[in-house]
JSON list of C-alpha atoms in Angstrom, two decimals:
[
{"chain": "G", "resi": 1018, "resn": "ALA", "atom": "CA", "xyz": [15.01, -31.35, 14.78]},
{"chain": "G", "resi": 1019, "resn": "ALA", "atom": "CA", "xyz": [15.44, -35.00, 15.77]},
{"chain": "G", "resi": 1020, "resn": "ALA", "atom": "CA", "xyz": [15.58, -34.11, 19.49]},
{"chain": "G", "resi": 1021, "resn": "VAL", "atom": "CA", "xyz": [12.41, -32.06, 19.11]},
{"chain": "G", "resi": 1022, "resn": "ASP", "atom": "CA", "xyz": [10.65, -34.95, 17.38]},
{"chain": "G", "resi": 1023, "resn": "ARG", "atom": "CA", "xyz": [11.76, -37.41, 20.10]},
{"chain": "G", "resi": 1024, "resn": "SER", "atom": "CA", "xyz": [10.85, -35.16, 23.03]},
{"chain": "G", "resi": 1025, "resn": "GLY", "atom": "CA", "xyz": [7.65, -33.62, 21.71]},
{"chain": "G", "resi": 1026, "resn": "VAL", "atom": "CA", "xyz": [8.78, -30.23, 23.03]},
{"chain": "G", "resi": 1027, "resn": "ALA", "atom": "CA", "xyz": [7.80, -27.22, 20.97]},
{"chain": "G", "resi": 1028, "resn": "LEU", "atom": "CA", "xyz": [10.69, -25.30, 19.42]},
{"chain": "G", "resi": 1029, "resn": "LEU", "atom": "CA", "xyz": [10.30, -21.68, 18.39]},
{"chain": "G", "resi": 1030, "resn": "GLY", "atom": "CA", "xyz": [12.56, -19.80, 16.03]},
{"chain": "G", "resi": 1031, "resn": "LEU", "atom": "CA", "xyz": [12.73, -16.02, 16.06]},
{"chain": "G", "resi": 1032, "resn": "ALA", "atom": "CA", "xyz": [14.19, -13.52, 13.66]},
{"chain": "G", "resi": 1033, "resn": "PRO", "atom": "CA", "xyz": [17.22, -11.69, 15.06]},
{"chain": "G", "resi": 1034, "resn": "GLY", "atom": "CA", "xyz": [16.09, -8.59, 16.91]},
{"chain": "G", "resi": 1035, "resn": "ALA", "atom": "CA", "xyz": [12.60, -9.90, 17.73]},
{"chain": "G", "resi": 1036, "resn": "SER", "atom": "CA", "xyz": [11.56, -8.69, 21.15]},
{"chain": "G", "resi": 1037, "resn": "TRP", "atom": "CA", "xyz": [9.99, -10.69, 23.96]},
{"chain": "G", "resi": 1038, "resn": "THR", "atom": "CA", "xyz": [6.93, -8.49, 23.58]},
{"chain": "G", "resi": 1039, "resn": "GLN", "atom": "CA", "xyz": [6.54, -9.55, 19.95]},
{"chain": "G", "resi": 1040, "resn": "LEU", "atom": "CA", "xyz": [7.00, -13.21, 20.91]},
{"chain": "G", "resi": 1041, "resn": "ALA", "atom": "CA", "xyz": [4.41, -12.90, 23.68]},
{"chain": "G", "resi": 1042, "resn": "ALA", "atom": "CA", "xyz": [1.95, -11.22, 21.30]},
{"chain": "G", "resi": 1043, "resn": "MET", "atom": "CA", "xyz": [2.47, -13.93, 18.69]},
{"chain": "G", "resi": 1044, "resn": "LEU", "atom": "CA", "xyz": [1.97, -16.73, 21.24]},
{"chain": "G", "resi": 1045, "resn": "ARG", "atom": "CA", "xyz": [-1.08, -14.99, 22.70]},
{"chain": "G", "resi": 1046, "resn": "SER", "atom": "CA", "xyz": [-2.62, -14.73, 19.25]},
{"chain": "G", "resi": 1047, "resn": "LEU", "atom": "CA", "xyz": [-1.83, -18.36, 18.41]},
{"chain": "G", "resi": 1048, "resn": "LEU", "atom": "CA", "xyz": [-3.37, -19.57, 21.65]},
{"chain": "G", "resi": 1049, "resn": "ALA", "atom": "CA", "xyz": [-6.43, -17.35, 21.49]},
{"chain": "G", "resi": 1050, "resn": "GLU", "atom": "CA", "xyz": [-9.53, -18.95, 20.06]},
{"chain": "G", "resi": 1051, "resn": "GLY", "atom": "CA", "xyz": [-11.18, -15.74, 18.89]},
{"chain": "G", "resi": 1052, "resn": "GLU", "atom": "CA", "xyz": [-10.04, -13.20, 16.37]},
{"chain": "G", "resi": 1053, "resn": "VAL", "atom": "CA", "xyz": [-8.54, -9.82, 17.14]},
{"chain": "G", "resi": 1054, "resn": "ASP", "atom": "CA", "xyz": [-10.36, -8.04, 19.93]},
{"chain": "G", "resi": 1055, "resn": "PRO", "atom": "CA", "xyz": [-12.92, -5.81, 18.20]},
{"chain": "G", "resi": 1056, "resn": "SER", "atom": "CA", "xyz": [-12.57, -3.28, 21.03]},
{"chain": "G", "resi": 1057, "resn": "GLU", "atom": "CA", "xyz": [-8.94, -2.50, 19.97]},
{"chain": "G", "resi": 1058, "resn": "THR", "atom": "CA", "xyz": [-8.59, 1.07, 18.79]},
{"chain": "G", "resi": 1059, "resn": "LEU", "atom": "CA", "xyz": [-6.03, 3.12, 16.96]},
{"chain": "G", "resi": 1060, "resn": "GLY", "atom": "CA", "xyz": [-6.34, 6.78, 17.83]},
{"chain": "G", "resi": 1061, "resn": "GLY", "atom": "CA", "xyz": [-9.84, 6.09, 19.15]},
{"chain": "G", "resi": 1062, "resn": "VAL", "atom": "CA", "xyz": [-10.99, 4.44, 15.88]},
{"chain": "G", "resi": 1063, "resn": "PRO", "atom": "CA", "xyz": [-11.98, 0.74, 16.13]},
{"chain": "G", "resi": 1064, "resn": "ALA", "atom": "CA", "xyz": [-9.35, -1.52, 14.56]},
{"chain": "G", "resi": 1065, "resn": "GLY", "atom": "CA", "xyz": [-10.88, -4.99, 14.88]},
{"chain": "G", "resi": 1066, "resn": "ASP", "atom": "CA", "xyz": [-9.71, -6.61, 11.63]},
{"chain": "G", "resi": 1067, "resn": "LEU", "atom": "CA", "xyz": [-7.21, -5.72, 8.93]},
{"chain": "G", "resi": 1068, "resn": "PHE", "atom": "CA", "xyz": [-9.80, -3.81, 6.86]},
{"chain": "G", "resi": 1069, "resn": "ALA", "atom": "CA", "xyz": [-11.01, -1.92, 9.94]},
{"chain": "G", "resi": 1070, "resn": "LEU", "atom": "CA", "xyz": [-7.39, -1.20, 10.79]},
{"chain": "G", "resi": 1071, "resn": "ALA", "atom": "CA", "xyz": [-6.79, 0.15, 7.26]},
{"chain": "G", "resi": 1072, "resn": "ASN", "atom": "CA", "xyz": [-9.76, 2.49, 7.75]},
{"chain": "G", "resi": 1073, "resn": "ALA", "atom": "CA", "xyz": [-8.40, 3.58, 11.13]},
{"chain": "G", "resi": 1074, "resn": "VAL", "atom": "CA", "xyz": [-4.98, 4.34, 9.62]},
{"chain": "G", "resi": 1075, "resn": "ALA", "atom": "CA", "xyz": [-6.63, 6.27, 6.77]},
{"chain": "G", "resi": 1076, "resn": "SER", "atom": "CA", "xyz": [-8.54, 8.35, 9.32]},
{"chain": "G", "resi": 1077, "resn": "LEU", "atom": "CA", "xyz": [-5.39, 9.05, 11.32]},
{"chain": "G", "resi": 1078, "resn": "ILE", "atom": "CA", "xyz": [-3.28, 10.23, 8.40]},
{"chain": "G", "resi": 1079, "resn": "GLY", "atom": "CA", "xyz": [-6.03, 11.67, 6.21]},
{"chain": "G", "resi": 1080, "resn": "ALA", "atom": "CA", "xyz": [-5.31, 9.55, 3.12]},
{"chain": "G", "resi": 1081, "resn": "PRO", "atom": "CA", "xyz": [-6.55, 6.26, 1.61]},
{"chain": "G", "resi": 1082, "resn": "VAL", "atom": "CA", "xyz": [-4.28, 3.30, 2.37]},
{"chain": "G", "resi": 1083, "resn": "THR", "atom": "CA", "xyz": [-3.53, -0.25, 1.33]},
{"chain": "G", "resi": 1084, "resn": "ILE", "atom": "CA", "xyz": [-1.88, -2.88, 3.50]},
{"chain": "G", "resi": 1085, "resn": "GLU", "atom": "CA", "xyz": [0.32, -5.13, 1.39]},
{"chain": "G", "resi": 1086, "resn": "ASP", "atom": "CA", "xyz": [2.53, -8.17, 1.90]},
{"chain": "G", "resi": 1087, "resn": "ARG", "atom": "CA", "xyz": [6.15, -8.34, 0.70]},
{"chain": "G", "resi": 1088, "resn": "SER", "atom": "CA", "xyz": [5.01, -9.44, -2.74]},
{"chain": "G", "resi": 1089, "resn": "SER", "atom": "CA", "xyz": [2.84, -6.31, -3.13]},
{"chain": "G", "resi": 1090, "resn": "ARG", "atom": "CA", "xyz": [-0.38, -8.30, -2.78]},
{"chain": "G", "resi": 1091, "resn": "VAL", "atom": "CA", "xyz": [-3.17, -6.26, -1.22]},
{"chain": "G", "resi": 1092, "resn": "LEU", "atom": "CA", "xyz": [-4.23, -7.74, 2.12]},
{"chain": "G", "resi": 1093, "resn": "ALA", "atom": "CA", "xyz": [-6.62, -4.93, 3.04]},
{"chain": "G", "resi": 1094, "resn": "PHE", "atom": "CA", "xyz": [-7.56, -1.42, 1.95]},
{"chain": "G", "resi": 1095, "resn": "SER", "atom": "CA", "xyz": [-9.37, 1.53, 3.44]},
{"chain": "G", "resi": 1096, "resn": "GLY", "atom": "CA", "xyz": [-12.32, 3.47, 2.17]},
{"chain": "G", "resi": 1097, "resn": "ARG", "atom": "CA", "xyz": [-11.83, 6.83, 0.43]},
{"chain": "G", "resi": 1098, "resn": "GLN", "atom": "CA", "xyz": [-10.02, 5.17, -2.49]},
{"chain": "G", "resi": 1099, "resn": "ASP", "atom": "CA", "xyz": [-11.93, 7.53, -4.79]},
{"chain": "G", "resi": 1100, "resn": "GLU", "atom": "CA", "xyz": [-9.46, 10.19, -3.54]},
{"chain": "G", "resi": 1101, "resn": "ALA", "atom": "CA", "xyz": [-6.57, 8.22, -5.04]},
{"chain": "G", "resi": 1102, "resn": "ASP", "atom": "CA", "xyz": [-5.93, 7.52, -8.73]},
{"chain": "G", "resi": 1103, "resn": "SER", "atom": "CA", "xyz": [-6.51, 4.93, -11.44]},
{"chain": "G", "resi": 1104, "resn": "SER", "atom": "CA", "xyz": [-3.40, 2.95, -10.47]},
{"chain": "G", "resi": 1105, "resn": "ARG", "atom": "CA", "xyz": [-4.79, 2.48, -6.96]},
{"chain": "G", "resi": 1106, "resn": "VAL", "atom": "CA", "xyz": [-8.13, 1.33, -8.37]},
{"chain": "G", "resi": 1107, "resn": "GLU", "atom": "CA", "xyz": [-6.30, -1.16, -10.61]},
{"chain": "G", "resi": 1108, "resn": "THR", "atom": "CA", "xyz": [-4.27, -2.35, -7.61]},
{"chain": "G", "resi": 1109, "resn": "ILE", "atom": "CA", "xyz": [-7.35, -2.96, -5.47]},
{"chain": "G", "resi": 1110, "resn": "LEU", "atom": "CA", "xyz": [-9.37, -4.64, -8.21]},
{"chain": "G", "resi": 1111, "resn": "GLY", "atom": "CA", "xyz": [-6.46, -6.96, -9.00]},
{"chain": "G", "resi": 1112, "resn": "ARG", "atom": "CA", "xyz": [-5.56, -7.35, -5.30]},
{"chain": "G", "resi": 1113, "resn": "GLN", "atom": "CA", "xyz": [-1.96, -6.88, -6.45]},
{"chain": "G", "resi": 1114, "resn": "VAL", "atom": "CA", "xyz": [0.19, -3.89, -7.41]},
{"chain": "G", "resi": 1115, "resn": "PRO", "atom": "CA", "xyz": [0.49, -4.12, -11.22]},
{"chain": "G", "resi": 1116, "resn": "ALA", "atom": "CA", "xyz": [3.88, -5.45, -12.32]},
{"chain": "G", "resi": 1117, "resn": "ARG", "atom": "CA", "xyz": [4.78, -2.27, -14.26]},
{"chain": "G", "resi": 1118, "resn": "TYR", "atom": "CA", "xyz": [4.49, -0.17, -11.08]},
{"chain": "G", "resi": 1119, "resn": "SER", "atom": "CA", "xyz": [6.35, -2.71, -8.93]},
{"chain": "G", "resi": 1120, "resn": "GLN", "atom": "CA", "xyz": [9.14, -2.76, -11.52]},
{"chain": "G", "resi": 1121, "resn": "MET", "atom": "CA", "xyz": [9.36, 1.06, -11.53]},
{"chain": "G", "resi": 1122, "resn": "LEU", "atom": "CA", "xyz": [9.50, 1.11, -7.72]},
{"chain": "G", "resi": 1123, "resn": "GLU", "atom": "CA", "xyz": [12.17, -1.60, -7.72]},
{"chain": "G", "resi": 1124, "resn": "ALA", "atom": "CA", "xyz": [14.22, 0.27, -10.35]},
{"chain": "G", "resi": 1125, "resn": "ARG", "atom": "CA", "xyz": [14.06, 3.47, -8.26]},
{"chain": "G", "resi": 1126, "resn": "GLY", "atom": "CA", "xyz": [15.29, 1.57, -5.18]},
{"chain": "G", "resi": 1127, "resn": "VAL", "atom": "CA", "xyz": [12.07, 2.31, -3.28]},
{"chain": "G", "resi": 1128, "resn": "PHE", "atom": "CA", "xyz": [11.70, -1.17, -1.78]},
{"chain": "G", "resi": 1129, "resn": "GLN", "atom": "CA", "xyz": [15.31, -1.16, -0.56]},
{"chain": "G", "resi": 1130, "resn": "GLN", "atom": "CA", "xyz": [14.83, 2.24, 1.03]},
{"chain": "G", "resi": 1131, "resn": "LEU", "atom": "CA", "xyz": [11.48, 1.24, 2.53]},
{"chain": "G", "resi": 1132, "resn": "TYR", "atom": "CA", "xyz": [12.74, -2.00, 4.07]},
{"chain": "G", "resi": 1133, "resn": "ARG", "atom": "CA", "xyz": [15.86, -0.31, 5.51]},
{"chain": "G", "resi": 1134, "resn": "SER", "atom": "CA", "xyz": [14.02, 2.60, 7.10]},
{"chain": "G", "resi": 1135, "resn": "ASP", "atom": "CA", "xyz": [12.03, 2.83, 10.32]},
{"chain": "G", "resi": 1136, "resn": "GLU", "atom": "CA", "xyz": [10.42, 6.02, 9.03]},
{"chain": "G", "resi": 1137, "resn": "PRO", "atom": "CA", "xyz": [7.81, 6.53, 6.32]},
{"chain": "G", "resi": 1138, "resn": "VAL", "atom": "CA", "xyz": [9.26, 6.92, 2.83]},
{"chain": "G", "resi": 1139, "resn": "TYR", "atom": "CA", "xyz": [7.85, 9.53, 0.42]},
{"chain": "G", "resi": 1140, "resn": "ILE", "atom": "CA", "xyz": [7.64, 8.40, -3.21]},
{"chain": "G", "resi": 1141, "resn": "ASP", "atom": "CA", "xyz": [7.06, 10.86, -6.05]},
{"chain": "G", "resi": 1142, "resn": "GLY", "atom": "CA", "xyz": [4.21, 9.97, -8.40]},
{"chain": "G", "resi": 1143, "resn": "LEU", "atom": "CA", "xyz": [4.94, 7.33, -11.01]},
{"chain": "G", "resi": 1144, "resn": "PRO", "atom": "CA", "xyz": [4.05, 7.87, -14.67]},
{"chain": "G", "resi": 1145, "resn": "ALA", "atom": "CA", "xyz": [0.62, 6.49, -15.54]},
{"chain": "G", "resi": 1146, "resn": "ASP", "atom": "CA", "xyz": [-0.37, 4.83, -18.81]},
{"chain": "G", "resi": 1147, "resn": "ASP", "atom": "CA", "xyz": [-2.24, 7.93, -20.00]},
{"chain": "G", "resi": 1148, "resn": "GLY", "atom": "CA", "xyz": [0.85, 10.19, -19.83]},
{"chain": "G", "resi": 1149, "resn": "THR", "atom": "CA", "xyz": [-0.09, 11.76, -16.48]},
{"chain": "G", "resi": 1150, "resn": "PHE", "atom": "CA", "xyz": [1.40, 10.92, -13.11]},
{"chain": "G", "resi": 1151, "resn": "CYS", "atom": "CA", "xyz": [-0.08, 8.93, -10.24]},
{"chain": "G", "resi": 1152, "resn": "LEU", "atom": "CA", "xyz": [-0.41, 10.63, -6.88]},
{"chain": "G", "resi": 1153, "resn": "PRO", "atom": "CA", "xyz": [2.69, 10.45, -4.70]},
{"chain": "G", "resi": 1154, "resn": "ARG", "atom": "CA", "xyz": [2.75, 7.74, -2.06]},
{"chain": "G", "resi": 1155, "resn": "VAL", "atom": "CA", "xyz": [4.00, 7.49, 1.48]},
{"chain": "G", "resi": 1156, "resn": "ALA", "atom": "CA", "xyz": [4.87, 3.99, 2.61]},
{"chain": "G", "resi": 1157, "resn": "VAL", "atom": "CA", "xyz": [6.05, 2.46, 5.86]},
{"chain": "G", "resi": 1158, "resn": "ALA", "atom": "CA", "xyz": [7.43, -1.03, 6.42]},
{"chain": "G", "resi": 1159, "resn": "VAL", "atom": "CA", "xyz": [5.55, -3.43, 8.70]},
{"chain": "G", "resi": 1160, "resn": "ARG", "atom": "CA", "xyz": [8.00, -5.43, 10.81]},
{"chain": "G", "resi": 1161, "resn": "ALA", "atom": "CA", "xyz": [8.13, -8.14, 13.44]},
{"chain": "G", "resi": 1162, "resn": "GLY", "atom": "CA", "xyz": [11.60, -7.67, 14.90]},
{"chain": "G", "resi": 1163, "resn": "ASP", "atom": "CA", "xyz": [13.98, -7.59, 11.94]},
{"chain": "G", "resi": 1164, "resn": "GLU", "atom": "CA", "xyz": [11.57, -9.43, 9.65]},
{"chain": "G", "resi": 1165, "resn": "VAL", "atom": "CA", "xyz": [9.65, -7.33, 7.14]},
{"chain": "G", "resi": 1166, "resn": "LEU", "atom": "CA", "xyz": [6.09, -8.63, 6.88]},
{"chain": "G", "resi": 1167, "resn": "GLY", "atom": "CA", "xyz": [4.84, -6.08, 4.37]},
{"chain": "G", "resi": 1168, "resn": "SER", "atom": "CA", "xyz": [4.03, -2.39, 4.15]},
{"chain": "G", "resi": 1169, "resn": "ILE", "atom": "CA", "xyz": [1.31, 0.23, 4.34]},
{"chain": "G", "resi": 1170, "resn": "TRP", "atom": "CA", "xyz": [0.90, 2.59, 1.38]},
{"chain": "G", "resi": 1171, "resn": "ALA", "atom": "CA", "xyz": [-0.96, 5.90, 1.45]},
{"chain": "G", "resi": 1172, "resn": "ALA", "atom": "CA", "xyz": [-1.92, 7.92, -1.63]},
{"chain": "G", "resi": 1173, "resn": "VAL", "atom": "CA", "xyz": [-1.07, 11.52, -0.68]},
{"chain": "G", "resi": 1174, "resn": "ARG", "atom": "CA", "xyz": [-0.69, 14.91, -2.30]},
{"chain": "G", "resi": 1175, "resn": "SER", "atom": "CA", "xyz": [2.36, 15.93, -0.21]},
{"chain": "G", "resi": 1176, "resn": "PRO", "atom": "CA", "xyz": [4.62, 14.49, 2.50]},
{"chain": "G", "resi": 1177, "resn": "LEU", "atom": "CA", "xyz": [2.93, 13.81, 5.83]},
{"chain": "G", "resi": 1178, "resn": "PRO", "atom": "CA", "xyz": [3.37, 16.33, 8.65]},
{"chain": "G", "resi": 1179, "resn": "ALA", "atom": "CA", "xyz": [5.47, 15.09, 11.59]},
{"chain": "G", "resi": 1180, "resn": "ASP", "atom": "CA", "xyz": [2.49, 14.11, 13.79]},
{"chain": "G", "resi": 1181, "resn": "ARG", "atom": "CA", "xyz": [0.82, 12.09, 11.03]},
{"chain": "G", "resi": 1182, "resn": "SER", "atom": "CA", "xyz": [4.14, 10.54, 10.07]},
{"chain": "G", "resi": 1183, "resn": "GLN", "atom": "CA", "xyz": [4.56, 9.36, 13.68]},
{"chain": "G", "resi": 1184, "resn": "ALA", "atom": "CA", "xyz": [0.98, 8.03, 13.71]},
{"chain": "G", "resi": 1185, "resn": "PHE", "atom": "CA", "xyz": [1.78, 6.12, 10.48]},
{"chain": "G", "resi": 1186, "resn": "CYS", "atom": "CA", "xyz": [4.84, 4.54, 12.15]},
{"chain": "G", "resi": 1187, "resn": "ASP", "atom": "CA", "xyz": [2.81, 3.62, 15.23]},
{"chain": "G", "resi": 1188, "resn": "ALA", "atom": "CA", "xyz": [0.09, 2.11, 13.06]},
{"chain": "G", "resi": 1189, "resn": "ALA", "atom": "CA", "xyz": [2.66, -0.16, 11.38]},
{"chain": "G", "resi": 1190, "resn": "LYS", "atom": "CA", "xyz": [3.32, -1.80, 14.76]},
{"chain": "G", "resi": 1191, "resn": "LEU", "atom": "CA", "xyz": [-0.34, -2.65, 15.24]},
{"chain": "G", "resi": 1192, "resn": "VAL", "atom": "CA", "xyz": [-0.60, -3.86, 11.63]},
{"chain": "G", "resi": 1193, "resn": "ALA", "atom": "CA", "xyz": [2.36, -6.18, 12.35]},
{"chain": "G", "resi": 1194, "resn": "LEU", "atom": "CA", "xyz": [0.47, -7.78, 15.24]},
{"chain": "G", "resi": 1195, "resn": "HIS", "atom": "CA", "xyz": [-2.57, -8.30, 13.01]},
{"chain": "G", "resi": 1196, "resn": "MET", "atom": "CA", "xyz": [-0.45, -9.77, 10.23]},
{"chain": "G", "resi": 1197, "resn": "MET", "atom": "CA", "xyz": [1.25, -12.18, 12.62]},
{"chain": "G", "resi": 1198, "resn": "ARG", "atom": "CA", "xyz": [-2.16, -13.35, 13.78]}
]
């Protein structure tokens, strides 16, 4: 740190496993004056900002989504949330997954499984306050190298078919670039 201060040379630290492509994307975004290119698309759907990207992901997989940080704070959400359930509405209005649901997910080991996997994780519906169950969820971790930045959560009725599951994984890579920016 002292040598850096004396020399004025920039020093970058990367998480183990971060690729040169991720570093280049991060530097490009830091040096760029504008925001994310509004012409970017995901499956042909414009993905200019995090909310637009959430809508693009929802269109690709056919389910409403939220994009969350590691603390389960909602960074962005798609339209079509009326297809979800009351817990999703509460999450969006509070911009945070309610503590009781986070605690249930933690107790079930969902976060451990999610952050260890490169594939989407299917989560059975959690019990709601009214004695019913919330819709199941499918979640995928958003990573930059080995560092988990957050996750994408979709309210679904059944596990995603293979093609949509792959699209969900691919979307997480683009979400990572947006989150790094």
